[in-house]
Short mmCIF file of C-alpha atoms in Angstrom, two decimals:
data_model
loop_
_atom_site.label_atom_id
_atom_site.label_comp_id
_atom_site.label_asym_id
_atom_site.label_seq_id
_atom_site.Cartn_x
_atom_site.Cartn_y
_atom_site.Cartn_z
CA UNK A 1 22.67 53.78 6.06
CA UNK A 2 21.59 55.87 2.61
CA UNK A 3 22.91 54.88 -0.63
CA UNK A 4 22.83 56.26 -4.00
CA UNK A 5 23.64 54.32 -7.34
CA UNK A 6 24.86 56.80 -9.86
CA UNK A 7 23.33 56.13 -13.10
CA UNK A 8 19.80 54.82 -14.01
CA UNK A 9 21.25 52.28 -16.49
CA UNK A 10 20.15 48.15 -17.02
CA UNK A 11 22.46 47.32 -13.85
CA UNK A 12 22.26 50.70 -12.31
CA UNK A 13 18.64 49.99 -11.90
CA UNK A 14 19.05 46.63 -10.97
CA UNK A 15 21.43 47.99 -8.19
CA UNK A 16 18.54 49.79 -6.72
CA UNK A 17 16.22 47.54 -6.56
CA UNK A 18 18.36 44.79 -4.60
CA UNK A 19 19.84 47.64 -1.95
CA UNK A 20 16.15 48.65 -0.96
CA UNK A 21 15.91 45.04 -0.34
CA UNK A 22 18.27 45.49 2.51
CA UNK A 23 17.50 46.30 6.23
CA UNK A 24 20.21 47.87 7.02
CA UNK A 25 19.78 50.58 4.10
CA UNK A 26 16.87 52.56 5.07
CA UNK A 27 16.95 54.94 1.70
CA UNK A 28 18.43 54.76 -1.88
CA UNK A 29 18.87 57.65 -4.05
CA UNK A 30 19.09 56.79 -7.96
CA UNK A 31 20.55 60.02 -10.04
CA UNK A 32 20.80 60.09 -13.64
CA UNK A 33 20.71 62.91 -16.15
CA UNK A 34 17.66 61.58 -18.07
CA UNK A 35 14.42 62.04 -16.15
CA UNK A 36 12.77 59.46 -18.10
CA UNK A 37 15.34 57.04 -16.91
CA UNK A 38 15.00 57.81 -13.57
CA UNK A 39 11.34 57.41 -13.52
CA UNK A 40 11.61 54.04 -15.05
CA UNK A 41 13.67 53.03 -12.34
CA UNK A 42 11.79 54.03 -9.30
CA UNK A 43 8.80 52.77 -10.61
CA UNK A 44 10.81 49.27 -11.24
CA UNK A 45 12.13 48.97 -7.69
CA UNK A 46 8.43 48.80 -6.17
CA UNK A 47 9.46 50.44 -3.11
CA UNK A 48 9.07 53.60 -0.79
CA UNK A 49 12.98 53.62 -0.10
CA UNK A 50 13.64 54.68 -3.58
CA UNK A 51 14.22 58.58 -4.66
CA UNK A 52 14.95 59.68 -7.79
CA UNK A 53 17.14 62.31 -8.81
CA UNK A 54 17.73 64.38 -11.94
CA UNK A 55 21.68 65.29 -12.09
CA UNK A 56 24.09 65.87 -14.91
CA UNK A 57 26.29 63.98 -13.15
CA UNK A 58 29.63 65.80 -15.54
CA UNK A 59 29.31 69.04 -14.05
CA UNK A 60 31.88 69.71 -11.48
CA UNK A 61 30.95 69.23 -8.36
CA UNK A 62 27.26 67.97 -8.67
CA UNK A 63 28.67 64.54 -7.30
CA UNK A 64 30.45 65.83 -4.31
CA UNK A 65 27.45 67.54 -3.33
CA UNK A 66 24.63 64.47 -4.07
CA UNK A 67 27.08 62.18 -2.34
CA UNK A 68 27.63 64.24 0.86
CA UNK A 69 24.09 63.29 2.02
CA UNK A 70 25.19 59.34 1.63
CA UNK A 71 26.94 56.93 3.61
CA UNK A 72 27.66 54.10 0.22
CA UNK A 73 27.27 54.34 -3.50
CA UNK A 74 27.30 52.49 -5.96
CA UNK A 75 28.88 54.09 -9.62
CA UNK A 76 27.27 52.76 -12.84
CA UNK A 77 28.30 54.60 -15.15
CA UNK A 78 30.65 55.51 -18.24
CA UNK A 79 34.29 55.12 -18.53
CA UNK A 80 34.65 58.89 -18.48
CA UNK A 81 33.02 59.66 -15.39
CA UNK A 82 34.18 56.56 -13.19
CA UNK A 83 37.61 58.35 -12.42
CA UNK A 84 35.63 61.80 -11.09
CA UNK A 85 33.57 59.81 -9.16
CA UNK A 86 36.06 58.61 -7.05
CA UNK A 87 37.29 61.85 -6.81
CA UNK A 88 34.03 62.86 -5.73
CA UNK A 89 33.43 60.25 -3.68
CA UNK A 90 36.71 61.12 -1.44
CA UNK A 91 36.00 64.71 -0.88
CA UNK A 92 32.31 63.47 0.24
CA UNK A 93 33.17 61.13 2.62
CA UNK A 94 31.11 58.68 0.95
CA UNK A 95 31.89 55.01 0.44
CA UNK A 96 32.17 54.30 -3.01
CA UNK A 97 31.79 50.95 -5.05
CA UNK A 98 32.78 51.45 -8.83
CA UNK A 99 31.73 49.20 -11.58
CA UNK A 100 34.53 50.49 -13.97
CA UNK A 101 37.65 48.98 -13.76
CA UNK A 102 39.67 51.13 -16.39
CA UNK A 103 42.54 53.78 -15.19
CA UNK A 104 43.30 51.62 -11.90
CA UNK A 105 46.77 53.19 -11.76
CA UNK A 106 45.41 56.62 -11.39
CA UNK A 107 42.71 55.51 -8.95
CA UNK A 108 45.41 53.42 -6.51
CA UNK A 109 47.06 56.73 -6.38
CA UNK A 110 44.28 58.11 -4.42
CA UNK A 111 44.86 55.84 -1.71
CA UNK A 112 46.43 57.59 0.78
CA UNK A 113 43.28 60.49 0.27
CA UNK A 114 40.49 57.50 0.62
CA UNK A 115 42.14 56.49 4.08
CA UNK A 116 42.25 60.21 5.21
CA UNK A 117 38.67 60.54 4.55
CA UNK A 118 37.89 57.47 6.09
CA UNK A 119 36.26 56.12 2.92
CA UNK A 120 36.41 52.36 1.29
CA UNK A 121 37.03 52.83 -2.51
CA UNK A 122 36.51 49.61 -4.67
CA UNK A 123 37.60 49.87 -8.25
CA UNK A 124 36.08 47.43 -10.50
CA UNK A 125 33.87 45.32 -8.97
CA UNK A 126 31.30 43.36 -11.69
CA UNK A 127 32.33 40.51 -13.71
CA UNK A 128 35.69 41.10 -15.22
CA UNK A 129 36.64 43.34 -13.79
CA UNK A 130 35.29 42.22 -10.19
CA UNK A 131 34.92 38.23 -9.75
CA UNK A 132 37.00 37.31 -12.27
CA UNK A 133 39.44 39.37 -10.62
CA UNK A 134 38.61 37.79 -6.94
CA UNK A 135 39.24 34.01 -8.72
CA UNK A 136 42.86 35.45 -9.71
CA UNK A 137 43.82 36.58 -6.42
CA UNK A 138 42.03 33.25 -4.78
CA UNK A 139 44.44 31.14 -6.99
CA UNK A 140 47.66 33.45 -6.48
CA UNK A 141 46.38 32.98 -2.49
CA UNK A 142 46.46 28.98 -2.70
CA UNK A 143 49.27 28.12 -4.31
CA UNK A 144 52.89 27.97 -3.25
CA UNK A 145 54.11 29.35 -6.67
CA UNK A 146 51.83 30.92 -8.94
CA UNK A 147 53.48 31.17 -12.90
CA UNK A 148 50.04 32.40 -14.47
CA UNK A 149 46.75 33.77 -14.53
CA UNK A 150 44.53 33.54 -17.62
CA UNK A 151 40.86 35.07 -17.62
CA UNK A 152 38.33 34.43 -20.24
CA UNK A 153 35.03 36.35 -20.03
CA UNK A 154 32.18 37.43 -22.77
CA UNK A 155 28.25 39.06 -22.49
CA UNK A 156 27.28 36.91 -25.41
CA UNK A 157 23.40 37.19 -26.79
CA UNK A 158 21.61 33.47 -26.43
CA UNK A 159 19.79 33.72 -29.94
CA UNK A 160 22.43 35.25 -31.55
CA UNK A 161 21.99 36.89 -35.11
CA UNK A 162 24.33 38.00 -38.71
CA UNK A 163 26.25 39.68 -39.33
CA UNK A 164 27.79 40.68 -35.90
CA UNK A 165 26.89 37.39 -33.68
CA UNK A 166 26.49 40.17 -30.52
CA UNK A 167 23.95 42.15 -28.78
CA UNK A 168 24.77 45.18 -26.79
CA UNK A 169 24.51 44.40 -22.99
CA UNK A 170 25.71 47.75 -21.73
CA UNK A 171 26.88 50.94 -23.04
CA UNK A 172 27.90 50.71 -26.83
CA UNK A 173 30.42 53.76 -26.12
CA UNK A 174 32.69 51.59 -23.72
CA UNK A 175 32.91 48.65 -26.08
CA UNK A 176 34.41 50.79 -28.87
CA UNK A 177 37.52 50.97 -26.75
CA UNK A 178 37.57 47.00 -26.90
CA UNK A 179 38.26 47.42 -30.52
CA UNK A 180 40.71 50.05 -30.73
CA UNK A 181 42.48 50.62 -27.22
CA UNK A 182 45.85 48.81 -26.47
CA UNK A 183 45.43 45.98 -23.69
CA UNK A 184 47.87 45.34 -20.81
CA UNK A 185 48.76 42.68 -19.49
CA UNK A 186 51.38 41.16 -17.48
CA UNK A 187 54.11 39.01 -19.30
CA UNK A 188 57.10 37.37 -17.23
CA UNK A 189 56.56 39.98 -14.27
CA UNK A 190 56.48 43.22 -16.53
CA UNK A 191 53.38 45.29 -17.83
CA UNK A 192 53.35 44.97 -21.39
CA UNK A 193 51.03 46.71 -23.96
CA UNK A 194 49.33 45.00 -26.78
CA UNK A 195 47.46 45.26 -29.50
CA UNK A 196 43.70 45.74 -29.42
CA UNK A 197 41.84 42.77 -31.45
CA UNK A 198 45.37 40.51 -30.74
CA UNK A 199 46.36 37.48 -29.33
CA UNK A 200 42.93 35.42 -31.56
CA UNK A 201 42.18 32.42 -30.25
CA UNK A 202 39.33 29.57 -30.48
CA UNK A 203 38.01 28.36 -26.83
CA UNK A 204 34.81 26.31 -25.85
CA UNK A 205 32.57 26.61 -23.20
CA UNK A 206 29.52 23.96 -22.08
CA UNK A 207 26.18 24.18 -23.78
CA UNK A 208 24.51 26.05 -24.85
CA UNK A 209 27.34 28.24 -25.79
CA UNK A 210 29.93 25.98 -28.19
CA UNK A 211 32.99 27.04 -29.74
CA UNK A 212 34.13 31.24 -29.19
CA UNK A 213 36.63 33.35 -29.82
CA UNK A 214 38.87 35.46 -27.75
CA UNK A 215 41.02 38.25 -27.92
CA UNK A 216 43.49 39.95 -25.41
CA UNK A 217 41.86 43.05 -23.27
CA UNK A 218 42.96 44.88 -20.41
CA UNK A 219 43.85 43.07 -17.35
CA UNK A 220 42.80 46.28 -15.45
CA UNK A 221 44.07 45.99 -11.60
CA UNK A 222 45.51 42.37 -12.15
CA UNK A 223 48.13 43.83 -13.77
CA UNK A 224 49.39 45.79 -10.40
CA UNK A 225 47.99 44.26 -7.78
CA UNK A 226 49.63 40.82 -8.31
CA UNK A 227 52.86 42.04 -9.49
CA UNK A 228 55.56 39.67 -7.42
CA UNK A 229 52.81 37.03 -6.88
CA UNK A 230 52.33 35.95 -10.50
CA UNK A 231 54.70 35.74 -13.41
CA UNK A 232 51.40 36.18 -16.22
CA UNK A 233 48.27 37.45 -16.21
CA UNK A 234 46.16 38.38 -19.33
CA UNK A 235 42.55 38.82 -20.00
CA UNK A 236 41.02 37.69 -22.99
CA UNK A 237 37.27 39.07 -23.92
CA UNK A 238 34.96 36.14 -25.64
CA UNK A 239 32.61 36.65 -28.38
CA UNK A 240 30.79 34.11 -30.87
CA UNK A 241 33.05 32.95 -33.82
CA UNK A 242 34.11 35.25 -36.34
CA UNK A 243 32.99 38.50 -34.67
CA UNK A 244 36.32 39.70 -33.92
CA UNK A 245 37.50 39.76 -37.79
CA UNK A 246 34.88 41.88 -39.11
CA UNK A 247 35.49 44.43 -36.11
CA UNK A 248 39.39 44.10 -37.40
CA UNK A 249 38.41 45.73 -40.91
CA UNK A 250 36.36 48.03 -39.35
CA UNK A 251 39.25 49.43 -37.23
CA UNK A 252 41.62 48.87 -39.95
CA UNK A 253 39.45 50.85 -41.98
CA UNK A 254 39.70 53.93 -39.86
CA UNK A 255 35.52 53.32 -39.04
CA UNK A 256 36.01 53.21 -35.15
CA UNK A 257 38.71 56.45 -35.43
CA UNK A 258 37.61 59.68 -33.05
CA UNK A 259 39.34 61.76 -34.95
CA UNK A 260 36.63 63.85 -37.25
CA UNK A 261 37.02 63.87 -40.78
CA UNK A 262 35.40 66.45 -43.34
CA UNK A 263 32.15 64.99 -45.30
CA UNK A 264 30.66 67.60 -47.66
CA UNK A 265 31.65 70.35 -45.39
CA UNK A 266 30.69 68.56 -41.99
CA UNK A 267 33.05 67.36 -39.36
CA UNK A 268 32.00 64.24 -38.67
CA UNK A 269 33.20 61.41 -35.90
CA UNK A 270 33.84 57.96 -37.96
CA UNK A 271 33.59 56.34 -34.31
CA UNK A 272 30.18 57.86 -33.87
CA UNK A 273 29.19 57.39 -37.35
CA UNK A 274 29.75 53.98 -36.77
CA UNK A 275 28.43 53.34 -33.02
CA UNK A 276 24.60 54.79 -34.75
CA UNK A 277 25.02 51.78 -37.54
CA UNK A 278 26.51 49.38 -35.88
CA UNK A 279 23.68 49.10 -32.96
CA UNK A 280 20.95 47.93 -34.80
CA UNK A 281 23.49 45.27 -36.24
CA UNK A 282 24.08 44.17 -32.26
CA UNK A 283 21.06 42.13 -31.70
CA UNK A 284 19.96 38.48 -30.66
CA UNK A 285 16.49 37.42 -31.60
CA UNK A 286 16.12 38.35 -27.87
CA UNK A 287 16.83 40.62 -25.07
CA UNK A 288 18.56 37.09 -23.42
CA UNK A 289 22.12 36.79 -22.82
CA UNK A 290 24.73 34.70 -21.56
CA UNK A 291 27.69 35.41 -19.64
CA UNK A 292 30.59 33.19 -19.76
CA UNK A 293 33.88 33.55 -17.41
CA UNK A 294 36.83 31.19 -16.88
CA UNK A 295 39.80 31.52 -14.66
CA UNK A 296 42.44 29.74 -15.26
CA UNK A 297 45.81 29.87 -12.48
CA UNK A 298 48.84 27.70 -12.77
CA UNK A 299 51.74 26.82 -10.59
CA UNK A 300 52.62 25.07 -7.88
CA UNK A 301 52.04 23.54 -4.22
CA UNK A 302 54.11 21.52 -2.50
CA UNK A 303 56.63 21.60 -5.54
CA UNK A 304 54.36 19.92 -7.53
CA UNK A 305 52.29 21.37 -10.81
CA UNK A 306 48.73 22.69 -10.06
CA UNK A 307 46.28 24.08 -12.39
CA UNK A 308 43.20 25.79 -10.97
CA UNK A 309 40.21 26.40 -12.59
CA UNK A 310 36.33 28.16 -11.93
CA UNK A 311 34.27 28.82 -14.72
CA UNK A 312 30.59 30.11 -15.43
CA UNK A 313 28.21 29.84 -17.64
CA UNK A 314 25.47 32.62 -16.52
CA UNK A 315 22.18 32.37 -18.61
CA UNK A 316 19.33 35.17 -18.82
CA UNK A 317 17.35 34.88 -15.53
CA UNK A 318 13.96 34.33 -17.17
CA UNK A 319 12.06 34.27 -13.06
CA UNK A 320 13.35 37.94 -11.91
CA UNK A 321 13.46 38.99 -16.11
CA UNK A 322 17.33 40.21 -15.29
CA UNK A 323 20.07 39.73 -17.59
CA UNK A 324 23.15 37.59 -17.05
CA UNK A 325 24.93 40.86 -17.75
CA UNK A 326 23.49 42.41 -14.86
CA UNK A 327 23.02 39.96 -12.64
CA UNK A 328 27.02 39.33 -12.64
CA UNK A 329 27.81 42.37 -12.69
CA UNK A 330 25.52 44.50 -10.87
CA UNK A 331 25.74 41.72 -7.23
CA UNK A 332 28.77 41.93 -6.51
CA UNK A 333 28.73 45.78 -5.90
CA UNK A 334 25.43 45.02 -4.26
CA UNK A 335 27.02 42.69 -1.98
CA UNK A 336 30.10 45.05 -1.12
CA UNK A 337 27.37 47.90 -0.55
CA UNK A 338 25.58 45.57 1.65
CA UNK A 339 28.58 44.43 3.90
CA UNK A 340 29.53 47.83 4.41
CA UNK A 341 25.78 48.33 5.48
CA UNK A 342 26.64 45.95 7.92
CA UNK A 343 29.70 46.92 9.19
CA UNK A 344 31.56 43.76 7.78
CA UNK A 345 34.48 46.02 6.01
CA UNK A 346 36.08 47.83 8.29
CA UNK A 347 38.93 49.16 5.53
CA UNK A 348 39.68 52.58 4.29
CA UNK A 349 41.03 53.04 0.57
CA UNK A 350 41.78 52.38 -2.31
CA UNK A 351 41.46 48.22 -2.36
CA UNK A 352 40.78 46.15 -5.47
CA UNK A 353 38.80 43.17 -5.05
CA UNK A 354 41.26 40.76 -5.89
CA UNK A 355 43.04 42.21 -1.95
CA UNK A 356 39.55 42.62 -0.75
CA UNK A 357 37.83 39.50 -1.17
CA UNK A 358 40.75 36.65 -0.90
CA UNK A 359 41.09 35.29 2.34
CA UNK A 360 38.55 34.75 4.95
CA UNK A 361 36.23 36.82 2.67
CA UNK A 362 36.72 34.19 -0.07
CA UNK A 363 34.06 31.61 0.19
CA UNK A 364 31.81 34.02 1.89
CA UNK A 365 31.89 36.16 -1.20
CA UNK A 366 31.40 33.17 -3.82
CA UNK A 367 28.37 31.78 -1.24
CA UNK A 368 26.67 34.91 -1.92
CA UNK A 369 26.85 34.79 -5.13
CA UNK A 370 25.18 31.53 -5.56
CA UNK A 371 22.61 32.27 -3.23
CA UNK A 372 21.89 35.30 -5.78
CA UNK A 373 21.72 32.61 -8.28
CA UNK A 374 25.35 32.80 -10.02
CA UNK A 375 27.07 29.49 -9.47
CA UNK A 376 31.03 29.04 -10.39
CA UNK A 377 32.00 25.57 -10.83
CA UNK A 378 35.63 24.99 -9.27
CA UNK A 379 38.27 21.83 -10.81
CA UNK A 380 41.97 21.78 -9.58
CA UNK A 381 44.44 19.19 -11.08
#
């Protein structure tokens, strides 16, 4: 089987690196629009299965045609091209695992044109979206009644550092919508739209992380996907404390707007302004992170209350020098890419992995995990 990862990015890379790995895929293709990316990351993967490709991957029809000479790919990329890849993907005939998790309304839609092609099409499949997603559906699975569905989840740095308390663990350009975008979420059975930077609350996880703060985000699939199986479901995004007010002013301020505004004559973007001085601002006194997720489903079993729980606390991976970032986000697309390679997923469309992954696929899915070295501890009461 050939596969190509679309976008030379921190996970990207790490995407195709672990697929070479694999027996069953005999070449990987890595395109990016930056040579100097793509160079890096064939000469990180080590081995003769890796291409690279130079691709600006937002002019129509340059994905169609790069993924018409694969079987799988993998899409790590923005927010703004994760929708056209699909798209791409479908009229290739190319399996397609997305990272991306955003506009899952519009991507079910193209359901019925996945299964005509014959193609699998998995929308948001890293952390949250991906296995915090899979946890969901697990507890919805289990439980007689399910009434909710909470998910907690943060990239946090290790070390971090004033004034922000974050470092910048993938693209700076789809965090801005964390600060500005109204989150949905589902409240007594209907969607329901939020407030970005709402719903502030303290929570704790173990060592060395402490006390954090969350906010509500988008529940992205969850939302539609487990409509008549849960009452609730809402997504919080964690961050160190106090982070989350200072991003407030900033959006209050009108500093994360797109809109341009006039400075001496110039058209400027305050959201841009802002991205080039806030990065600096979003470091730890090192590149190591932490990734924390919690999962949290309530009900009942046997007409008795249950509460379910699986939580992780994912630190830097000093041995392979891989982030927690990308190490919980960028396996499980590896792993979907890899069962595909060997003919474990037999479906066609547009499937979440919350429908994907419950079931018999369950523990199989959470045992390859840990054996990739991301353990989720599991508590029911």
């Amino acid at each position: 089987m050939k596969a190509v990862v679309l976008g030379a990015g921190m996970i990207g890379c790490m995407t195709v690196k672990e697929l070479a790995k694999h027996p069953n895929i005999e070449a990987v293709v890595v395109v990016d629009a930056f040579a100097a990316s793509v160079e890096k990351c064939v000469a990180e993967a080590m081995n003769a299965k890796v291409k690279g490709q130079v691709a600006s991957l937002d002019v129509e029809g340059v994905m169609e045609s790069i993924l018409k000479e694969a079987d799988v790919a993998i899409a790590a990329l923005p927010h703004s091209l994760s929708l056209p890849s699909i798209l791409a993907a479908i009229k290739a005939g190319c399996h397609l695992v997305d990272l991306v998790g955003s506009r899952y309304p519009e991507k079910a839609e193209l359901d019925n044109a996945a299964r005509s092609a014959g193609v699998l099409i998995v929308p948001g499949i890293g952390v949250a979206p991906g296995i915090a997603n899979v946890l969901a559906g697990r507890g919805a699975e289990i439980l007689d009644e399910a009434e909710e569905a909470q998910v907690y989840c943060g990239g946090i740095p290790r070390y971090p550092l004033p004034p922000l308390w974050y470092q910048v663990v993938f693209r700076l350009e789809s965090l801005m919508g964390l600060f500005t975008r109204p989150a949905l979420a589902m409240i007594d059975g209907k969607m329901t739209q939020l407030p970005a930077l709402s719903e502030l609350e303290t929570c704790y996880f173990a060592e060395p992380v402490g006390e954090c703060e969350a906010v509500i985000t988008d529940a992205h699939s969850l939302g539609c996907t487990m409509k008549g199986k849960i009452k609730t479901v809402y997504e919080k995004t964690v961050r160190y404390k106090g982070h989350y007010a200072k991003m407030k002013v900033l959006a209050e301020l009108g500093f994360l707007a797109e809109t341009p505004v006039e400075v001496d004559g110039v058209m400027v973007s305050p959201r841009k302004l802002s991205m080039v001085l806030l990065e600096p601002q979003m470091k730890g006194k090192s590149e190591e992170d932490i990734t924390v997720l919690r999962v949290v489903v309530t009900g009942k079993r046997a007409g008795k209350p249950v509460r379910l729980q699986w939580e992780m606390v994912d630190l830097y991976d000093r041995e392979r020098q891989m982030t927690s970032m990308a190490k919980t986000t960028g396996f499980p697309a590896v792993i979907i890419a890899e069962w595909l390679a060997e003919g474990k997923l037999a479906e066609c469309g547009v499937i979440a992995p919350e429908q994907l992954l419950i079931g018999d696929r369950f523990a199989p899915f959470i045992a390859e995990l840990k054996n990739r070295g991301i353990e989720i501890a599991y508590s029911e009461e």
